[in-house]
GROMACS .gro file of N, CA and C in nm:
model
  462
    1UNK      N    1   0.083  -0.117   0.000
    1UNK     CA    2   0.000   0.000   0.000
    1UNK      C    3   0.088   0.124   0.000
    2UNK      N    4   0.043   0.222  -0.069
    2UNK     CA    5   0.121   0.344  -0.084
    2UNK      C    6   0.096   0.437   0.034
    3UNK      N    7   0.201   0.501   0.085
    3UNK     CA    8   0.189   0.594   0.198
    3UNK      C    9   0.123   0.723   0.152
    4UNK      N   10   0.038   0.775   0.234
    4UNK     CA   11  -0.030   0.899   0.201
    4UNK      C   12   0.057   1.017   0.240
    5UNK      N   13   0.050   1.125   0.163
    5UNK     CA   14   0.125   1.245   0.195
    5UNK      C   15   0.064   1.318   0.314
    6UNK      N   16   0.130   1.424   0.365
    6UNK     CA   17   0.079   1.495   0.482
    6UNK      C   18  -0.056   1.561   0.458
    7UNK      N   19  -0.082   1.607   0.336
    7UNK     CA   20  -0.210   1.672   0.308
    7UNK      C   21  -0.321   1.569   0.306
    8UNK      N   22  -0.297   1.456   0.244
    8UNK     CA   23  -0.399   1.352   0.234
    8UNK      C   24  -0.432   1.296   0.372
    9UNK      N   25  -0.332   1.283   0.461
    9UNK     CA   26  -0.357   1.230   0.594
    9UNK      C   27  -0.444   1.324   0.676
   10UNK      N   28  -0.426   1.456   0.659
   10UNK     CA   29  -0.504   1.551   0.737
   10UNK      C   30  -0.651   1.552   0.692
   11UNK      N   31  -0.678   1.506   0.569
   11UNK     CA   32  -0.815   1.503   0.518
   11UNK      C   33  -0.887   1.374   0.550
   12UNK      N   34  -0.817   1.277   0.604
   12UNK     CA   35  -0.879   1.149   0.635
   12UNK      C   36  -0.984   1.167   0.744
   13UNK      N   37  -1.091   1.092   0.733
   13UNK     CA   38  -1.197   1.097   0.833
   13UNK      C   39  -1.152   1.020   0.956
   14UNK      N   40  -1.195   1.066   1.075
   14UNK     CA   41  -1.159   0.993   1.197
   14UNK      C   42  -1.224   0.855   1.196
   15UNK      N   43  -1.159   0.763   1.262
   15UNK     CA   44  -1.209   0.626   1.266
   15UNK      C   45  -1.312   0.612   1.377
   16UNK      N   46  -1.419   0.540   1.351
   16UNK     CA   47  -1.522   0.513   1.452
   16UNK      C   48  -1.617   0.630   1.471
   17UNK      N   49  -1.724   0.604   1.541
   17UNK     CA   50  -1.823   0.710   1.564
   17UNK      C   51  -1.770   0.814   1.663
   18UNK      N   52  -1.812   0.940   1.644
   18UNK     CA   53  -1.771   1.050   1.732
   18UNK      C   54  -1.846   1.046   1.864
   19UNK      N   55  -1.970   1.002   1.859
   19UNK     CA   56  -2.052   1.005   1.979
   19UNK      C   57  -2.154   0.893   1.971
   20UNK      N   58  -2.172   0.822   2.079
   20UNK     CA   59  -2.274   0.718   2.084
   20UNK      C   60  -2.377   0.756   2.188
   21UNK      N   61  -2.488   0.687   2.189
   21UNK     CA   62  -2.598   0.721   2.278
   21UNK      C   63  -2.560   0.706   2.426
   22UNK      N   64  -2.469   0.613   2.458
   22UNK     CA   65  -2.435   0.592   2.599
   22UNK      C   66  -2.319   0.680   2.647
   23UNK      N   67  -2.267   0.765   2.561
   23UNK     CA   68  -2.159   0.856   2.599
   23UNK      C   69  -2.209   0.999   2.597
   24UNK      N   70  -2.155   1.083   2.686
   24UNK     CA   71  -2.192   1.225   2.677
   24UNK      C   72  -2.132   1.286   2.551
   25UNK      N   73  -2.183   1.398   2.509
   25UNK     CA   74  -2.133   1.467   2.391
   25UNK      C   75  -1.986   1.501   2.410
   26UNK      N   76  -1.913   1.511   2.300
   26UNK     CA   77  -1.770   1.539   2.306
   26UNK      C   78  -1.748   1.675   2.370
   27UNK      N   79  -1.656   1.681   2.464
   27UNK     CA   80  -1.626   1.806   2.532
   27UNK      C   81  -1.708   1.825   2.659
   28UNK      N   82  -1.798   1.732   2.690
   28UNK     CA   83  -1.881   1.742   2.810
   28UNK      C   84  -1.857   1.620   2.897
   29UNK      N   85  -1.857   1.640   3.026
   29UNK     CA   86  -1.843   1.527   3.117
   29UNK      C   87  -1.982   1.475   3.152
   30UNK      N   88  -1.989   1.364   3.223
   30UNK     CA   89  -2.117   1.309   3.266
   30UNK      C   90  -2.193   1.408   3.353
   31UNK      N   91  -2.122   1.483   3.434
   31UNK     CA   92  -2.184   1.580   3.524
   31UNK      C   93  -2.255   1.689   3.442
   32UNK      N   94  -2.195   1.735   3.333
   32UNK     CA   95  -2.253   1.839   3.250
   32UNK      C   96  -2.367   1.786   3.165
   33UNK      N   97  -2.375   1.656   3.144
   33UNK     CA   98  -2.480   1.598   3.063
   33UNK      C   99  -2.612   1.591   3.140
   34UNK      N  100  -2.609   1.623   3.270
   34UNK     CA  101  -2.729   1.622   3.352
   34UNK      C  102  -2.822   1.735   3.309
   35UNK      N  103  -2.938   1.742   3.372
   35UNK     CA  104  -3.037   1.845   3.339
   35UNK      C  105  -2.978   1.983   3.366
   36UNK      N  106  -2.992   2.075   3.271
   36UNK     CA  107  -2.935   2.209   3.290
   36UNK      C  108  -3.010   2.290   3.396
   37UNK      N  109  -2.941   2.388   3.451
   37UNK     CA  110  -2.995   2.475   3.555
   37UNK      C  111  -3.013   2.616   3.498
   38UNK      N  112  -3.120   2.682   3.537
   38UNK     CA  113  -3.151   2.816   3.484
   38UNK      C  114  -3.193   2.909   3.597
   39UNK      N  115  -3.167   3.038   3.577
   39UNK     CA  116  -3.223   3.143   3.660
   39UNK      C  117  -3.317   3.222   3.570
   40UNK      N  118  -3.441   3.235   3.612
   40UNK     CA  119  -3.544   3.305   3.534
   40UNK      C  120  -3.593   3.422   3.619
   41UNK      N  121  -3.573   3.544   3.571
   41UNK     CA  122  -3.620   3.664   3.641
   41UNK      C  123  -3.723   3.731   3.554
   42UNK      N  124  -3.837   3.768   3.615
   42UNK     CA  125  -3.935   3.844   3.539
   42UNK      C  126  -3.977   3.967   3.619
   43UNK      N  127  -4.018   4.070   3.544
   43UNK     CA  128  -4.065   4.195   3.601
   43UNK      C  129  -4.213   4.206   3.573
   44UNK      N  130  -4.292   4.225   3.679
   44UNK     CA  131  -4.436   4.239   3.666
   44UNK      C  132  -4.475   4.385   3.682
   45UNK      N  133  -4.588   4.423   3.624
   45UNK     CA  134  -4.634   4.562   3.627
   45UNK      C  135  -4.644   4.615   3.769
   46UNK      N  136  -4.626   4.747   3.784
   46UNK     CA  137  -4.624   4.809   3.916
   46UNK      C  138  -4.763   4.816   3.981
   47UNK      N  139  -4.869   4.812   3.902
   47UNK     CA  140  -5.002   4.825   3.959
   47UNK      C  141  -5.061   4.692   4.010
   48UNK      N  142  -4.986   4.583   4.002
   48UNK     CA  143  -5.031   4.454   4.055
   48UNK      C  144  -5.009   4.449   4.206
   49UNK      N  145  -5.096   4.377   4.274
   49UNK     CA  146  -5.076   4.356   4.418
   49UNK      C  147  -4.972   4.244   4.437
   50UNK      N  148  -4.922   4.231   4.559
   50UNK     CA  149  -4.823   4.126   4.587
   50UNK      C  150  -4.886   3.988   4.568
   51UNK      N  151  -5.014   3.975   4.599
   51UNK     CA  152  -5.083   3.847   4.580
   51UNK      C  153  -5.089   3.809   4.431
   52UNK      N  154  -5.111   3.908   4.344
   52UNK     CA  155  -5.114   3.880   4.200
   52UNK      C  156  -4.975   3.842   4.149
   53UNK      N  157  -4.871   3.904   4.204
   53UNK     CA  158  -4.734   3.870   4.165
   53UNK      C  159  -4.701   3.728   4.210
   54UNK      N  160  -4.744   3.692   4.331
   54UNK     CA  161  -4.722   3.556   4.380
   54UNK      C  162  -4.797   3.455   4.293
   55UNK      N  163  -4.915   3.493   4.243
   55UNK     CA  164  -4.991   3.405   4.153
   55UNK      C  165  -4.918   3.386   4.020
   56UNK      N  166  -4.852   3.492   3.971
   56UNK     CA  167  -4.772   3.480   3.848
   56UNK      C  168  -4.656   3.382   3.870
   57UNK      N  169  -4.591   3.392   3.986
   57UNK     CA  170  -4.480   3.300   4.018
   57UNK      C  171  -4.532   3.157   4.030
   58UNK      N  172  -4.649   3.139   4.090
   58UNK     CA  173  -4.708   3.006   4.102
   58UNK      C  174  -4.743   2.949   3.965
   59UNK      N  175  -4.792   3.034   3.874
   59UNK     CA  176  -4.823   2.990   3.738
   59UNK      C  177  -4.697   2.944   3.666
   60UNK      N  178  -4.589   3.019   3.682
   60UNK     CA  179  -4.462   2.981   3.620
   60UNK      C  180  -4.413   2.848   3.677
   61UNK      N  181  -4.429   2.829   3.807
   61UNK     CA  182  -4.389   2.704   3.871
   61UNK      C  183  -4.472   2.588   3.817
   62UNK      N  184  -4.603   2.608   3.798
   62UNK     CA  185  -4.689   2.503   3.743
   62UNK      C  186  -4.648   2.466   3.601
   63UNK      N  187  -4.611   2.565   3.521
   63UNK     CA  188  -4.567   2.538   3.383
   63UNK      C  189  -4.443   2.448   3.384
   64UNK      N  190  -4.348   2.482   3.470
   64UNK     CA  191  -4.224   2.404   3.477
   64UNK      C  192  -4.252   2.262   3.526
   65UNK      N  193  -4.331   2.251   3.633
   65UNK     CA  194  -4.356   2.118   3.691
   65UNK      C  195  -4.446   2.032   3.603
   66UNK      N  196  -4.534   2.093   3.525
   66UNK     CA  197  -4.619   2.017   3.433
   66UNK      C  198  -4.537   1.954   3.321
   67UNK      N  199  -4.423   2.012   3.289
   67UNK     CA  200  -4.335   1.961   3.183
   67UNK      C  201  -4.215   1.886   3.239
   68UNK      N  202  -4.230   1.830   3.358
   68UNK     CA  203  -4.128   1.745   3.422
   68UNK      C  204  -4.001   1.821   3.459
   69UNK      N  205  -4.017   1.947   3.497
   69UNK     CA  206  -3.906   2.026   3.548
   69UNK      C  207  -3.925   2.047   3.697
   70UNK      N  208  -3.836   2.125   3.756
   70UNK     CA  209  -3.843   2.147   3.901
   70UNK      C  210  -3.799   2.291   3.931
   71UNK      N  211  -3.880   2.363   4.007
   71UNK     CA  212  -3.842   2.496   4.054
   71UNK      C  213  -3.779   2.479   4.191
   72UNK      N  214  -3.649   2.507   4.199
   72UNK     CA  215  -3.574   2.485   4.322
   72UNK      C  216  -3.601   2.595   4.424
   73UNK      N  217  -3.608   2.721   4.377
   73UNK     CA  218  -3.625   2.834   4.468
   73UNK      C  219  -3.702   2.944   4.399
   74UNK      N  220  -3.789   3.013   4.474
   74UNK     CA  221  -3.862   3.129   4.424
   74UNK      C  222  -3.839   3.244   4.521
   75UNK      N  223  -3.797   3.358   4.468
   75UNK     CA  224  -3.775   3.477   4.551
   75UNK      C  225  -3.851   3.594   4.490
   76UNK      N  226  -3.922   3.666   4.574
   76UNK     CA  227  -3.987   3.789   4.531
   76UNK      C  228  -3.904   3.904   4.587
   77UNK      N  229  -3.846   3.983   4.499
   77UNK     CA  230  -3.758   4.092   4.541
   77UNK      C  231  -3.833   4.220   4.571
   78UNK      N  232  -3.963   4.221   4.546
   78UNK     CA  233  -4.045   4.336   4.579
   78UNK      C  234  -4.054   4.437   4.465
   79UNK      N  235  -4.112   4.552   4.499
   79UNK     CA  236  -4.131   4.660   4.403
   79UNK      C  237  -4.007   4.747   4.401
   80UNK      N  238  -3.944   4.758   4.284
   80UNK     CA  239  -3.820   4.835   4.270
   80UNK      C  240  -3.835   4.936   4.157
   81UNK      N  241  -3.763   5.045   4.170
   81UNK     CA  242  -3.762   5.145   4.064
   81UNK      C  243  -3.679   5.099   3.946
   82UNK      N  244  -3.722   5.137   3.826
   82UNK     CA  245  -3.650   5.101   3.704
   82UNK      C  246  -3.559   5.216   3.661
   83UNK      N  247  -3.454   5.186   3.590
   83UNK     CA  248  -3.362   5.289   3.540
   83UNK      C  249  -3.429   5.373   3.432
   84UNK      N  250  -3.522   5.316   3.359
   84UNK     CA  251  -3.596   5.387   3.254
   84UNK      C  252  -3.735   5.325   3.244
   85UNK      N  253  -3.826   5.396   3.183
   85UNK     CA  254  -3.962   5.346   3.168
   85UNK      C  255  -3.965   5.225   3.075
   86UNK      N  256  -4.043   5.125   3.115
   86UNK     CA  257  -4.069   5.008   3.031
   86UNK      C  258  -4.220   4.997   3.020
   87UNK      N  259  -4.272   5.013   2.901
   87UNK     CA  260  -4.416   5.008   2.876
   87UNK      C  261  -4.492   5.098   2.974
   88UNK      N  262  -4.446   5.221   2.986
   88UNK     CA  263  -4.506   5.324   3.071
   88UNK      C  264  -4.502   5.291   3.220
   89UNK      N  265  -4.411   5.205   3.263
   89UNK     CA  266  -4.396   5.171   3.404
   89UNK      C  267  -4.263   5.224   3.456
   90UNK      N  268  -4.267   5.294   3.568
   90UNK     CA  269  -4.144   5.344   3.631
   90UNK      C  270  -4.091   5.247   3.737
   91UNK      N  271  -4.178   5.159   3.785
   91UNK     CA  272  -4.141   5.059   3.886
   91UNK      C  273  -4.191   4.924   3.839
   92UNK      N  274  -4.139   4.817   3.901
   92UNK     CA  275  -4.183   4.682   3.867
   92UNK      C  276  -4.157   4.589   3.985
   93UNK      N  277  -4.239   4.484   3.993
   93UNK     CA  278  -4.217   4.377   4.091
   93UNK      C  279  -4.118   4.279   4.028
   94UNK      N  280  -4.010   4.248   4.099
   94UNK     CA  281  -3.907   4.155   4.049
   94UNK      C  282  -3.926   4.019   4.115
   95UNK      N  283  -3.918   3.912   4.035
   95UNK     CA  284  -3.931   3.775   4.088
   95UNK      C  285  -3.822   3.688   4.024
   96UNK      N  286  -3.755   3.608   4.107
   96UNK     CA  287  -3.650   3.516   4.061
   96UNK      C  288  -3.697   3.373   4.081
   97UNK      N  289  -3.678   3.289   3.978
   97UNK     CA  290  -3.705   3.145   3.987
   97UNK      C  291  -3.576   3.071   3.953
   98UNK      N  292  -3.533   2.980   4.038
   98UNK     CA  293  -3.422   2.891   4.006
   98UNK      C  294  -3.484   2.762   3.953
   99UNK      N  295  -3.447   2.723   3.831
   99UNK     CA  296  -3.514   2.613   3.761
   99UNK      C  297  -3.415   2.503   3.727
  100UNK      N  298  -3.457   2.380   3.748
  100UNK     CA  299  -3.381   2.260   3.713
  100UNK      C  300  -3.467   2.184   3.612
  101UNK      N  301  -3.445   2.210   3.482
  101UNK     CA  302  -3.534   2.154   3.379
  101UNK      C  303  -3.464   2.150   3.243
  102UNK      N  304  -3.513   2.065   3.152
  102UNK     CA  305  -3.458   2.062   3.016
  102UNK      C  306  -3.491   2.191   2.940
  103UNK      N  307  -3.422   2.212   2.830
  103UNK     CA  308  -3.436   2.336   2.753
  103UNK      C  309  -3.576   2.354   2.698
  104UNK      N  310  -3.645   2.247   2.662
  104UNK     CA  311  -3.780   2.258   2.608
  104UNK      C  312  -3.878   2.316   2.709
  105UNK      N  313  -3.858   2.284   2.835
  105UNK     CA  314  -3.944   2.336   2.942
  105UNK      C  315  -3.924   2.487   2.955
  106UNK      N  316  -3.799   2.530   2.948
  106UNK     CA  317  -3.768   2.673   2.959
  106UNK      C  318  -3.824   2.748   2.838
  107UNK      N  319  -3.818   2.688   2.721
  107UNK     CA  320  -3.874   2.750   2.601
  107UNK      C  321  -4.025   2.770   2.617
  108UNK      N  322  -4.094   2.671   2.672
  108UNK     CA  323  -4.238   2.683   2.696
  108UNK      C  324  -4.268   2.789   2.801
  109UNK      N  325  -4.188   2.795   2.907
  109UNK     CA  326  -4.205   2.897   3.011
  109UNK      C  327  -4.187   3.037   2.951
  110UNK      N  328  -4.085   3.055   2.870
  110UNK     CA  329  -4.061   3.185   2.806
  110UNK      C  330  -4.174   3.221   2.710
  111UNK      N  331  -4.227   3.123   2.638
  111UNK     CA  332  -4.336   3.149   2.545
  111UNK      C  333  -4.459   3.200   2.619
  112UNK      N  334  -4.494   3.132   2.728
  112UNK     CA  335  -4.613   3.172   2.802
  112UNK      C  336  -4.590   3.301   2.881
  113UNK      N  337  -4.467   3.326   2.924
  113UNK     CA  338  -4.436   3.451   2.993
  113UNK      C  339  -4.448   3.568   2.897
  114UNK      N  340  -4.404   3.550   2.772
  114UNK     CA  341  -4.412   3.657   2.673
  114UNK      C  342  -4.557   3.691   2.638
  115UNK      N  343  -4.646   3.594   2.646
  115UNK     CA  344  -4.787   3.616   2.616
  115UNK      C  345  -4.856   3.695   2.727
  116UNK      N  346  -4.813   3.675   2.851
  116UNK     CA  347  -4.877   3.736   2.967
  116UNK      C  348  -4.858   3.887   2.967
  117UNK      N  349  -4.967   3.962   2.969
  117UNK     CA  350  -4.957   4.108   2.963
  117UNK      C  351  -4.916   4.171   3.095
  118UNK      N  352  -4.921   4.096   3.205
  118UNK     CA  353  -4.877   4.149   3.335
  118UNK      C  354  -4.725   4.148   3.349
  119UNK      N  355  -4.656   4.070   3.267
  119UNK     CA  356  -4.510   4.063   3.270
  119UNK      C  357  -4.455   4.161   3.167
  120UNK      N  358  -4.372   4.257   3.214
  120UNK     CA  359  -4.320   4.357   3.120
  120UNK      C  360  -4.182   4.321   3.066
  121UNK      N  361  -4.105   4.242   3.138
  121UNK     CA  362  -3.975   4.194   3.092
  121UNK      C  363  -3.945   4.062   3.159
  122UNK      N  364  -3.861   3.979   3.092
  122UNK     CA  365  -3.811   3.858   3.156
  122UNK      C  366  -3.676   3.824   3.096
  123UNK      N  367  -3.599   3.748   3.172
  123UNK     CA  368  -3.468   3.703   3.126
  123UNK      C  369  -3.440   3.567   3.187
  124UNK      N  370  -3.398   3.473   3.104
  124UNK     CA  371  -3.361   3.340   3.150
  124UNK      C  372  -3.215   3.316   3.115
  125UNK      N  373  -3.137   3.275   3.214
  125UNK     CA  374  -2.995   3.254   3.194
  125UNK      C  375  -2.959   3.113   3.241
  126UNK      N  376  -2.883   3.041   3.161
  126UNK     CA  377  -2.835   2.909   3.202
  126UNK      C  378  -2.713   2.929   3.292
  127UNK      N  379  -2.711   2.858   3.404
  127UNK     CA  380  -2.601   2.871   3.500
  127UNK      C  381  -2.539   2.734   3.525
  128UNK      N  382  -2.414   2.736   3.571
  128UNK     CA  383  -2.345   2.610   3.602
  128UNK      C  384  -2.396   2.549   3.732
  129UNK      N  385  -2.423   2.635   3.831
  129UNK     CA  386  -2.473   2.589   3.960
  129UNK      C  387  -2.569   2.693   4.015
  130UNK      N  388  -2.672   2.645   4.083
  130UNK     CA  389  -2.767   2.736   4.144
  130UNK      C  390  -2.711   2.788   4.276
  131UNK      N  391  -2.741   2.912   4.307
  131UNK     CA  392  -2.692   2.975   4.428
  131UNK      C  393  -2.767   2.921   4.550
  132UNK      N  394  -2.693   2.879   4.652
  132UNK     CA  395  -2.754   2.830   4.775
  132UNK      C  396  -2.788   2.949   4.863
  133UNK      N  397  -2.894   2.940   4.938
  133UNK     CA  398  -2.932   3.047   5.028
  133UNK      C  399  -2.992   3.164   4.954
  134UNK      N  400  -3.006   3.278   5.024
  134UNK     CA  401  -3.066   3.395   4.959
  134UNK      C  402  -2.975   3.454   4.851
  135UNK      N  403  -3.038   3.513   4.749
  135UNK     CA  404  -2.962   3.573   4.640
  135UNK      C  405  -2.901   3.706   4.687
  136UNK      N  406  -2.821   3.766   4.602
  136UNK     CA  407  -2.754   3.892   4.635
  136UNK      C  408  -2.858   4.001   4.662
  137UNK      N  409  -2.965   4.004   4.585
  137UNK     CA  410  -3.069   4.105   4.604
  137UNK      C  411  -3.136   4.091   4.741
  138UNK      N  412  -3.160   3.969   4.785
  138UNK     CA  413  -3.222   3.948   4.916
  138UNK      C  414  -3.126   3.986   5.028
  139UNK      N  415  -2.999   3.956   5.012
  139UNK     CA  416  -2.900   3.994   5.115
  139UNK      C  417  -2.889   4.146   5.122
  140UNK      N  418  -2.899   4.213   5.006
  140UNK     CA  419  -2.893   4.359   5.002
  140UNK      C  420  -3.011   4.419   5.077
  141UNK      N  421  -3.131   4.364   5.059
  141UNK     CA  422  -3.249   4.413   5.128
  141UNK      C  423  -3.235   4.394   5.279
  142UNK      N  424  -3.178   4.282   5.322
  142UNK     CA  425  -3.160   4.256   5.465
  142UNK      C  426  -3.062   4.355   5.527
  143UNK      N  427  -2.959   4.396   5.453
  143UNK     CA  428  -2.863   4.494   5.505
  143UNK      C  429  -2.927   4.631   5.519
  144UNK      N  430  -3.017   4.668   5.426
  144UNK     CA  431  -3.078   4.801   5.427
  144UNK      C  432  -3.185   4.816   5.533
  145UNK      N  433  -3.254   4.710   5.570
  145UNK     CA  434  -3.364   4.720   5.666
  145UNK      C  435  -3.319   4.771   5.804
  146UNK      N  436  -3.211   4.723   5.862
  146UNK     CA  437  -3.171   4.775   5.994
  146UNK      C  438  -3.139   4.924   5.990
  147UNK      N  439  -3.084   4.974   5.882
  147UNK     CA  440  -3.052   5.116   5.871
  147UNK      C  441  -3.179   5.201   5.880
  148UNK      N  442  -3.284   5.156   5.815
  148UNK     CA  443  -3.410   5.231   5.818
  148UNK      C  444  -3.466   5.234   5.959
  149UNK      N  445  -3.458   5.121   6.029
  149UNK     CA  446  -3.507   5.117   6.167
  149UNK      C  447  -3.427   5.212   6.256
  150UNK      N  448  -3.296   5.216   6.233
  150UNK     CA  449  -3.210   5.305   6.314
  150UNK      C  450  -3.248   5.451   6.291
  151UNK      N  451  -3.278   5.488   6.166
  151UNK     CA  452  -3.316   5.626   6.136
  151UNK      C  453  -3.448   5.664   6.203
  152UNK      N  454  -3.544   5.570   6.202
  152UNK     CA  455  -3.675   5.599   6.261
  152UNK      C  456  -3.665   5.613   6.413
  153UNK      N  457  -3.579   5.533   6.476
  153UNK     CA  458  -3.566   5.537   6.620
  153UNK      C  459  -3.487   5.658   6.667
  154UNK      N  460  -3.387   5.699   6.591
  154UNK     CA  461  -3.295   5.804   6.633
  154UNK      C  462  -3.338   5.941   6.610
   0.00000   0.00000   0.00000
């Protein structure tokens, strides 16, 4: 058999299959092949009551759980001022959901969130690990509360 030149060898196809069903995708470990984790934050209109905002969060949780996903944590960050008006709103209720679900579940959640007229913005981000304990926003609120009490007393 004749030896192939350097150019011909570089064009040769790799031997064997690149990926099989029982192996994770190339470049991913078994740990990464697990169900992805997401943080989903949505902003609800300022004229909603806290009970209505909690109902929106419960609806989002039902969507995820109906599609075999899991909501690990739900945080309501309260009514906060916005940097600029969004759909004639100067403030919005912020809600965070930590989600453990496949991508199709998140796509359905985003589809239904976009349809809801009470939600003015949302953002879903895939994360490597979900944050344990309260989020940075909740810790920030806890730090600010004692200061307000001190001002009122003093």
